[in-house]
Short mmCIF file of N, CA, C and O in Angstrom, two decimals:
data_model
loop_
_atom_site.label_atom_id
_atom_site.label_comp_id
_atom_site.label_asym_id
_atom_site.label_seq_id
_atom_site.Cartn_x
_atom_site.Cartn_y
_atom_site.Cartn_z
N MET A 13 107.05 94.72 81.29
CA MET A 13 106.38 94.09 82.43
C MET A 13 105.05 93.52 81.93
O MET A 13 104.26 94.19 81.31
N PRO A 14 104.79 92.27 82.24
CA PRO A 14 103.51 91.66 81.79
C PRO A 14 102.32 92.31 82.47
O PRO A 14 102.41 92.72 83.60
N SER A 15 101.25 92.40 81.73
CA SER A 15 100.04 93.00 82.32
C SER A 15 99.34 92.00 83.20
O SER A 15 99.42 90.80 83.02
N PRO A 16 98.65 92.47 84.26
CA PRO A 16 97.93 91.56 85.17
C PRO A 16 96.81 90.84 84.47
O PRO A 16 96.18 91.41 83.60
N ARG A 17 96.56 89.61 84.84
CA ARG A 17 95.44 88.87 84.29
C ARG A 17 94.13 89.54 84.67
O ARG A 17 94.03 90.10 85.73
N GLY A 18 93.17 89.49 83.75
CA GLY A 18 91.90 90.10 84.04
C GLY A 18 91.81 91.55 83.54
O GLY A 18 90.79 92.19 83.64
N SER A 19 92.87 92.05 82.95
CA SER A 19 92.85 93.39 82.42
C SER A 19 92.47 93.48 80.96
O SER A 19 92.57 94.49 80.35
N GLY A 20 92.01 92.35 80.41
CA GLY A 20 91.67 92.32 79.01
C GLY A 20 92.83 91.90 78.14
O GLY A 20 92.68 91.81 76.94
N CYS A 21 94.01 91.69 78.74
CA CYS A 21 95.18 91.36 77.97
C CYS A 21 95.65 89.95 78.27
O CYS A 21 96.85 89.62 78.29
N GLY A 22 94.79 89.04 78.51
CA GLY A 22 95.11 87.66 78.84
C GLY A 22 93.88 86.89 79.17
O GLY A 22 92.78 87.45 79.13
N PRO A 23 94.03 85.62 79.51
CA PRO A 23 92.86 84.87 79.82
C PRO A 23 92.19 85.42 81.08
O PRO A 23 92.86 85.88 81.97
N PRO A 24 90.88 85.36 81.15
CA PRO A 24 90.17 85.92 82.37
C PRO A 24 90.44 85.08 83.58
O PRO A 24 90.78 83.88 83.49
N LEU A 25 90.34 85.70 84.72
CA LEU A 25 90.51 84.97 86.00
C LEU A 25 89.33 84.05 86.24
O LEU A 25 88.22 84.35 85.82
N THR A 26 89.60 82.95 86.87
CA THR A 26 88.52 82.08 87.27
C THR A 26 87.97 82.57 88.58
O THR A 26 88.57 83.39 89.28
N ARG A 27 86.79 82.02 89.00
CA ARG A 27 86.20 82.44 90.27
C ARG A 27 87.14 82.09 91.42
O ARG A 27 87.26 82.81 92.37
N ARG A 28 87.85 80.97 91.28
CA ARG A 28 88.76 80.57 92.34
C ARG A 28 89.93 81.53 92.46
O ARG A 28 90.37 81.86 93.58
N GLU A 29 90.47 82.02 91.37
CA GLU A 29 91.58 82.96 91.38
C GLU A 29 91.20 84.33 91.89
O GLU A 29 92.08 85.09 92.33
N CYS A 30 89.93 84.72 91.81
CA CYS A 30 89.51 85.99 92.26
C CYS A 30 89.34 86.12 93.76
O CYS A 30 89.13 87.17 94.28
N ARG A 31 89.42 85.02 94.46
CA ARG A 31 89.18 85.04 95.89
C ARG A 31 90.49 84.78 96.66
O ARG A 31 91.43 84.23 96.12
N ALA A 32 90.52 85.19 97.88
CA ALA A 32 91.70 84.94 98.73
C ALA A 32 91.82 83.49 98.99
O ALA A 32 90.82 82.74 98.96
N PRO A 33 93.01 83.00 99.28
CA PRO A 33 93.20 81.58 99.57
C PRO A 33 92.29 81.13 100.72
O PRO A 33 92.09 81.85 101.71
N GLY A 34 91.70 79.98 100.59
CA GLY A 34 90.82 79.47 101.60
C GLY A 34 89.35 79.88 101.48
O GLY A 34 88.51 79.43 102.22
N LEU A 35 89.06 80.78 100.54
CA LEU A 35 87.72 81.29 100.36
C LEU A 35 87.12 80.85 99.03
O LEU A 35 86.16 81.45 98.55
N ALA A 36 87.70 79.86 98.41
CA ALA A 36 87.24 79.44 97.09
C ALA A 36 85.80 78.94 97.15
O ALA A 36 85.35 78.36 98.16
N VAL A 37 85.08 79.19 96.09
CA VAL A 37 83.68 78.74 96.00
C VAL A 37 83.67 77.25 95.70
O VAL A 37 84.40 76.78 94.83
N PRO A 38 82.91 76.50 96.46
CA PRO A 38 82.89 75.04 96.21
C PRO A 38 82.25 74.75 94.83
O PRO A 38 81.48 75.53 94.31
N PRO A 39 82.65 73.64 94.23
CA PRO A 39 82.07 73.27 92.95
C PRO A 39 80.58 73.18 93.04
O PRO A 39 80.03 72.92 94.11
N ALA A 40 79.92 73.39 91.92
CA ALA A 40 78.42 73.39 91.91
C ALA A 40 77.83 72.12 92.46
O ALA A 40 76.79 72.10 93.13
N SER A 41 78.53 70.99 92.24
CA SER A 41 78.01 69.71 92.69
C SER A 41 78.04 69.60 94.26
O SER A 41 77.34 68.78 94.80
N ARG A 42 78.85 70.40 94.90
CA ARG A 42 79.01 70.31 96.35
C ARG A 42 78.38 71.54 97.07
O ARG A 42 78.53 71.65 98.28
N ARG A 43 77.74 72.40 96.35
CA ARG A 43 77.11 73.58 96.97
C ARG A 43 75.82 73.14 97.68
O ARG A 43 75.10 72.25 97.19
N PRO A 44 75.49 73.77 98.79
CA PRO A 44 74.23 73.42 99.49
C PRO A 44 73.08 73.88 98.65
O PRO A 44 73.12 74.85 97.91
N SER A 45 71.99 73.12 98.74
CA SER A 45 70.77 73.51 97.99
C SER A 45 69.80 74.18 98.97
O SER A 45 69.92 74.06 100.19
N GLY A 46 68.84 74.93 98.43
CA GLY A 46 67.86 75.57 99.28
C GLY A 46 68.45 76.78 99.97
O GLY A 46 69.10 77.61 99.37
N ILE A 47 68.24 76.88 101.27
CA ILE A 47 68.72 78.00 102.07
C ILE A 47 70.23 78.05 102.03
O ILE A 47 70.90 77.06 102.15
N GLY A 48 70.77 79.26 101.85
CA GLY A 48 72.20 79.41 101.80
C GLY A 48 72.82 79.21 100.45
O GLY A 48 74.01 79.13 100.32
N ARG A 49 72.02 79.17 99.41
CA ARG A 49 72.55 79.00 98.06
C ARG A 49 73.38 80.24 97.70
O ARG A 49 73.12 81.31 98.12
N TYR A 50 74.37 80.04 96.84
CA TYR A 50 75.19 81.13 96.34
C TYR A 50 74.46 81.80 95.19
O TYR A 50 73.82 81.18 94.40
N SER A 51 74.55 83.14 95.14
CA SER A 51 74.02 83.84 93.99
C SER A 51 74.97 84.97 93.61
O SER A 51 75.61 85.56 94.45
N MET A 52 75.02 85.22 92.34
CA MET A 52 75.88 86.23 91.83
C MET A 52 75.17 87.58 91.85
O MET A 52 73.99 87.68 91.54
N THR A 53 75.86 88.63 92.27
CA THR A 53 75.29 89.98 92.23
C THR A 53 75.34 90.44 90.79
O THR A 53 76.32 90.23 90.04
N THR A 54 74.25 91.05 90.31
CA THR A 54 74.20 91.54 88.96
C THR A 54 74.42 93.01 88.90
O THR A 54 74.31 93.72 89.93
N ALA A 55 74.75 93.55 87.75
CA ALA A 55 74.92 95.00 87.57
C ALA A 55 73.67 95.75 87.96
O ALA A 55 73.74 96.81 88.56
N GLY A 56 72.51 95.18 87.66
CA GLY A 56 71.25 95.80 87.99
C GLY A 56 71.04 95.93 89.47
O GLY A 56 70.30 96.85 89.97
N ASP A 57 71.64 95.03 90.29
CA ASP A 57 71.49 95.11 91.71
C ASP A 57 72.22 96.32 92.34
O ASP A 57 71.82 96.82 93.36
N ILE A 58 73.30 96.76 91.70
CA ILE A 58 74.11 97.83 92.29
C ILE A 58 74.12 99.12 91.48
O ILE A 58 74.69 100.09 91.94
N MET A 59 73.52 99.12 90.29
CA MET A 59 73.61 100.34 89.46
C MET A 59 72.75 101.46 90.03
O MET A 59 71.80 101.22 90.81
N HIS A 60 73.09 102.65 89.64
CA HIS A 60 72.39 103.86 90.04
C HIS A 60 71.41 104.19 88.95
O HIS A 60 71.74 104.38 87.81
N ARG A 61 70.12 104.22 89.27
CA ARG A 61 69.09 104.54 88.29
C ARG A 61 68.99 106.03 88.11
O ARG A 61 69.21 106.81 89.02
N GLY A 62 68.63 106.46 86.91
CA GLY A 62 68.49 107.90 86.63
C GLY A 62 69.82 108.61 86.49
O GLY A 62 69.96 109.76 86.96
N ALA A 63 70.79 107.95 85.89
CA ALA A 63 72.11 108.54 85.68
C ALA A 63 72.05 109.77 84.84
O ALA A 63 71.24 109.89 83.94
N GLN A 64 72.88 110.78 85.15
CA GLN A 64 72.98 111.96 84.34
C GLN A 64 74.00 111.76 83.24
O GLN A 64 74.97 111.03 83.45
N TRP A 65 73.84 112.38 82.12
CA TRP A 65 74.81 112.31 81.05
C TRP A 65 75.09 113.73 80.56
O TRP A 65 74.42 114.69 80.91
N ILE A 66 76.12 113.86 79.68
CA ILE A 66 76.48 115.15 79.16
C ILE A 66 76.74 115.00 77.62
O ILE A 66 77.29 113.96 77.23
N PRO A 67 76.32 115.94 76.83
CA PRO A 67 76.54 115.85 75.40
C PRO A 67 78.03 115.98 75.07
O PRO A 67 78.79 116.66 75.78
N ALA A 68 78.49 115.34 73.99
CA ALA A 68 79.87 115.31 73.60
C ALA A 68 80.41 116.72 73.27
O ALA A 68 81.59 116.98 73.40
N HIS A 69 79.53 117.65 72.90
CA HIS A 69 79.99 118.98 72.51
C HIS A 69 80.19 119.93 73.72
O HIS A 69 80.72 121.03 73.54
N GLU A 70 79.80 119.51 74.92
CA GLU A 70 80.00 120.33 76.10
C GLU A 70 81.49 120.45 76.43
O GLU A 70 82.30 119.62 76.11
N THR A 71 81.82 121.48 77.22
CA THR A 71 83.21 121.69 77.60
C THR A 71 83.60 120.80 78.78
O THR A 71 82.75 120.36 79.52
N LEU A 72 84.92 120.64 78.95
CA LEU A 72 85.40 119.86 80.10
C LEU A 72 85.08 120.58 81.38
O LEU A 72 84.86 119.95 82.43
N ASP A 73 85.11 121.90 81.38
CA ASP A 73 84.78 122.70 82.54
C ASP A 73 83.35 122.38 83.01
O ASP A 73 83.12 122.17 84.22
N ARG A 74 82.43 122.37 82.08
CA ARG A 74 81.04 122.08 82.45
C ARG A 74 80.93 120.61 82.94
O ARG A 74 80.17 120.35 83.87
N ALA A 75 81.64 119.66 82.31
CA ALA A 75 81.62 118.31 82.79
C ALA A 75 82.14 118.18 84.20
O ALA A 75 81.55 117.51 85.05
N ALA A 76 83.22 118.88 84.53
CA ALA A 76 83.77 118.88 85.90
C ALA A 76 82.78 119.48 86.88
O ALA A 76 82.62 118.99 87.98
N GLN A 77 82.12 120.59 86.49
CA GLN A 77 81.11 121.19 87.36
C GLN A 77 79.98 120.23 87.66
O GLN A 77 79.54 120.09 88.77
N LEU A 78 79.50 119.54 86.62
CA LEU A 78 78.42 118.60 86.77
C LEU A 78 78.82 117.40 87.68
O LEU A 78 78.04 116.99 88.54
N MET A 79 80.06 116.92 87.51
CA MET A 79 80.54 115.82 88.37
C MET A 79 80.54 116.29 89.82
O MET A 79 80.14 115.55 90.72
N ARG A 80 81.00 117.53 90.06
CA ARG A 80 81.04 118.04 91.45
C ARG A 80 79.61 118.20 92.01
O ARG A 80 79.35 117.76 93.13
N GLU A 81 78.69 118.75 91.23
CA GLU A 81 77.30 118.90 91.69
C GLU A 81 76.66 117.55 92.02
O GLU A 81 75.91 117.49 92.98
N LEU A 82 76.91 116.56 91.21
CA LEU A 82 76.28 115.26 91.36
C LEU A 82 77.05 114.38 92.33
O LEU A 82 76.56 113.35 92.76
N GLY A 83 78.29 114.74 92.68
CA GLY A 83 79.09 113.92 93.56
C GLY A 83 79.52 112.61 92.94
O GLY A 83 79.53 111.58 93.60
N VAL A 84 79.85 112.65 91.65
CA VAL A 84 80.23 111.44 90.90
C VAL A 84 81.60 111.62 90.31
O VAL A 84 82.10 112.73 90.22
N GLY A 85 82.26 110.53 89.94
CA GLY A 85 83.59 110.59 89.31
C GLY A 85 83.56 110.27 87.85
O GLY A 85 84.63 110.21 87.22
N ALA A 86 82.40 110.02 87.23
CA ALA A 86 82.31 109.71 85.82
C ALA A 86 80.98 110.14 85.28
O ALA A 86 79.97 110.14 86.00
N LEU A 87 80.98 110.49 84.01
CA LEU A 87 79.75 110.86 83.30
C LEU A 87 79.65 110.15 81.98
O LEU A 87 80.62 110.14 81.21
N PRO A 88 78.52 109.59 81.64
CA PRO A 88 78.33 109.04 80.32
C PRO A 88 78.27 110.19 79.29
O PRO A 88 77.78 111.30 79.62
N ILE A 89 78.84 109.99 78.12
CA ILE A 89 78.87 111.00 77.08
C ILE A 89 77.90 110.55 75.96
O ILE A 89 77.93 109.39 75.53
N SER A 90 77.07 111.50 75.48
CA SER A 90 76.10 111.14 74.41
C SER A 90 76.48 111.85 73.12
O SER A 90 77.06 112.97 73.17
N ASP A 91 76.12 111.26 71.99
CA ASP A 91 76.32 111.93 70.70
C ASP A 91 75.12 112.82 70.38
O ASP A 91 74.25 113.01 71.22
N GLU A 92 75.09 113.32 69.17
CA GLU A 92 74.00 114.24 68.79
C GLU A 92 72.66 113.57 68.73
O GLU A 92 71.58 114.21 68.80
N ASN A 93 72.60 112.21 68.66
CA ASN A 93 71.37 111.46 68.68
C ASN A 93 70.98 110.95 70.08
O ASN A 93 70.14 110.10 70.20
N GLU A 94 71.65 111.50 71.10
CA GLU A 94 71.47 111.10 72.47
C GLU A 94 71.65 109.61 72.70
O GLU A 94 71.02 108.95 73.48
N ARG A 95 72.66 109.07 72.00
CA ARG A 95 73.11 107.67 72.17
C ARG A 95 74.44 107.66 72.88
O ARG A 95 75.30 108.53 72.63
N LEU A 96 74.62 106.71 73.79
CA LEU A 96 75.88 106.59 74.49
C LEU A 96 77.06 106.41 73.53
O LEU A 96 77.03 105.53 72.67
N CYS A 97 78.07 107.27 73.68
CA CYS A 97 79.22 107.15 72.80
C CYS A 97 80.54 107.04 73.59
O CYS A 97 81.59 106.89 73.04
N GLY A 98 80.49 107.20 74.91
CA GLY A 98 81.66 107.09 75.71
C GLY A 98 81.42 107.43 77.16
O GLY A 98 80.27 107.62 77.59
N ILE A 99 82.49 107.53 77.93
CA ILE A 99 82.42 107.92 79.33
C ILE A 99 83.61 108.79 79.66
O ILE A 99 84.71 108.58 79.16
N LEU A 100 83.39 109.78 80.47
CA LEU A 100 84.46 110.73 80.90
C LEU A 100 84.59 110.56 82.41
O LEU A 100 83.59 110.66 83.14
N THR A 101 85.83 110.36 82.89
CA THR A 101 86.05 110.23 84.32
C THR A 101 86.83 111.48 84.82
O THR A 101 87.44 112.20 84.05
N ASP A 102 86.78 111.66 86.12
CA ASP A 102 87.53 112.73 86.71
C ASP A 102 89.04 112.55 86.46
O ASP A 102 89.79 113.49 86.28
N ARG A 103 89.46 111.31 86.41
CA ARG A 103 90.88 111.04 86.11
C ARG A 103 91.22 111.48 84.72
O ARG A 103 92.31 111.98 84.46
N ASP A 104 90.31 111.24 83.75
CA ASP A 104 90.55 111.69 82.41
C ASP A 104 90.84 113.19 82.37
O ASP A 104 91.69 113.65 81.67
N ILE A 105 90.03 113.95 83.11
CA ILE A 105 90.18 115.39 83.15
C ILE A 105 91.52 115.77 83.80
O ILE A 105 92.27 116.61 83.25
N VAL A 106 91.87 115.16 84.92
CA VAL A 106 93.09 115.51 85.64
C VAL A 106 94.34 115.14 84.81
O VAL A 106 95.27 115.94 84.64
N ILE A 107 94.37 113.95 84.22
CA ILE A 107 95.54 113.49 83.51
C ILE A 107 95.63 114.13 82.13
O ILE A 107 96.69 114.54 81.65
N GLY A 108 94.48 114.24 81.42
CA GLY A 108 94.51 114.74 80.08
C GLY A 108 94.52 116.25 79.96
O GLY A 108 94.88 116.77 78.88
N CYS A 109 94.22 116.96 80.97
CA CYS A 109 94.16 118.43 80.87
C CYS A 109 95.09 119.05 81.85
O CYS A 109 95.00 120.19 82.18
#
């Protein structure tokens, strides 16, 4: 079965393909100027500041406890130099363990 576009296994979706029919973004040349301009949301606009992380040597039990305490479904994983080396999700724990 072919993988869906946008999953990293094919050409990326265009802005027009990401929207429902009839809601396509007008070309830049026909967009209104001034009030009502279109703007893209950035990751910084929606990210959670002060994220918690867990060292790679910690147990999955401790990671699950921390996720429950924080009310999150994913934790960044750090190496011994406190650099990001991965991410652990609640799904990873359920499926992998």
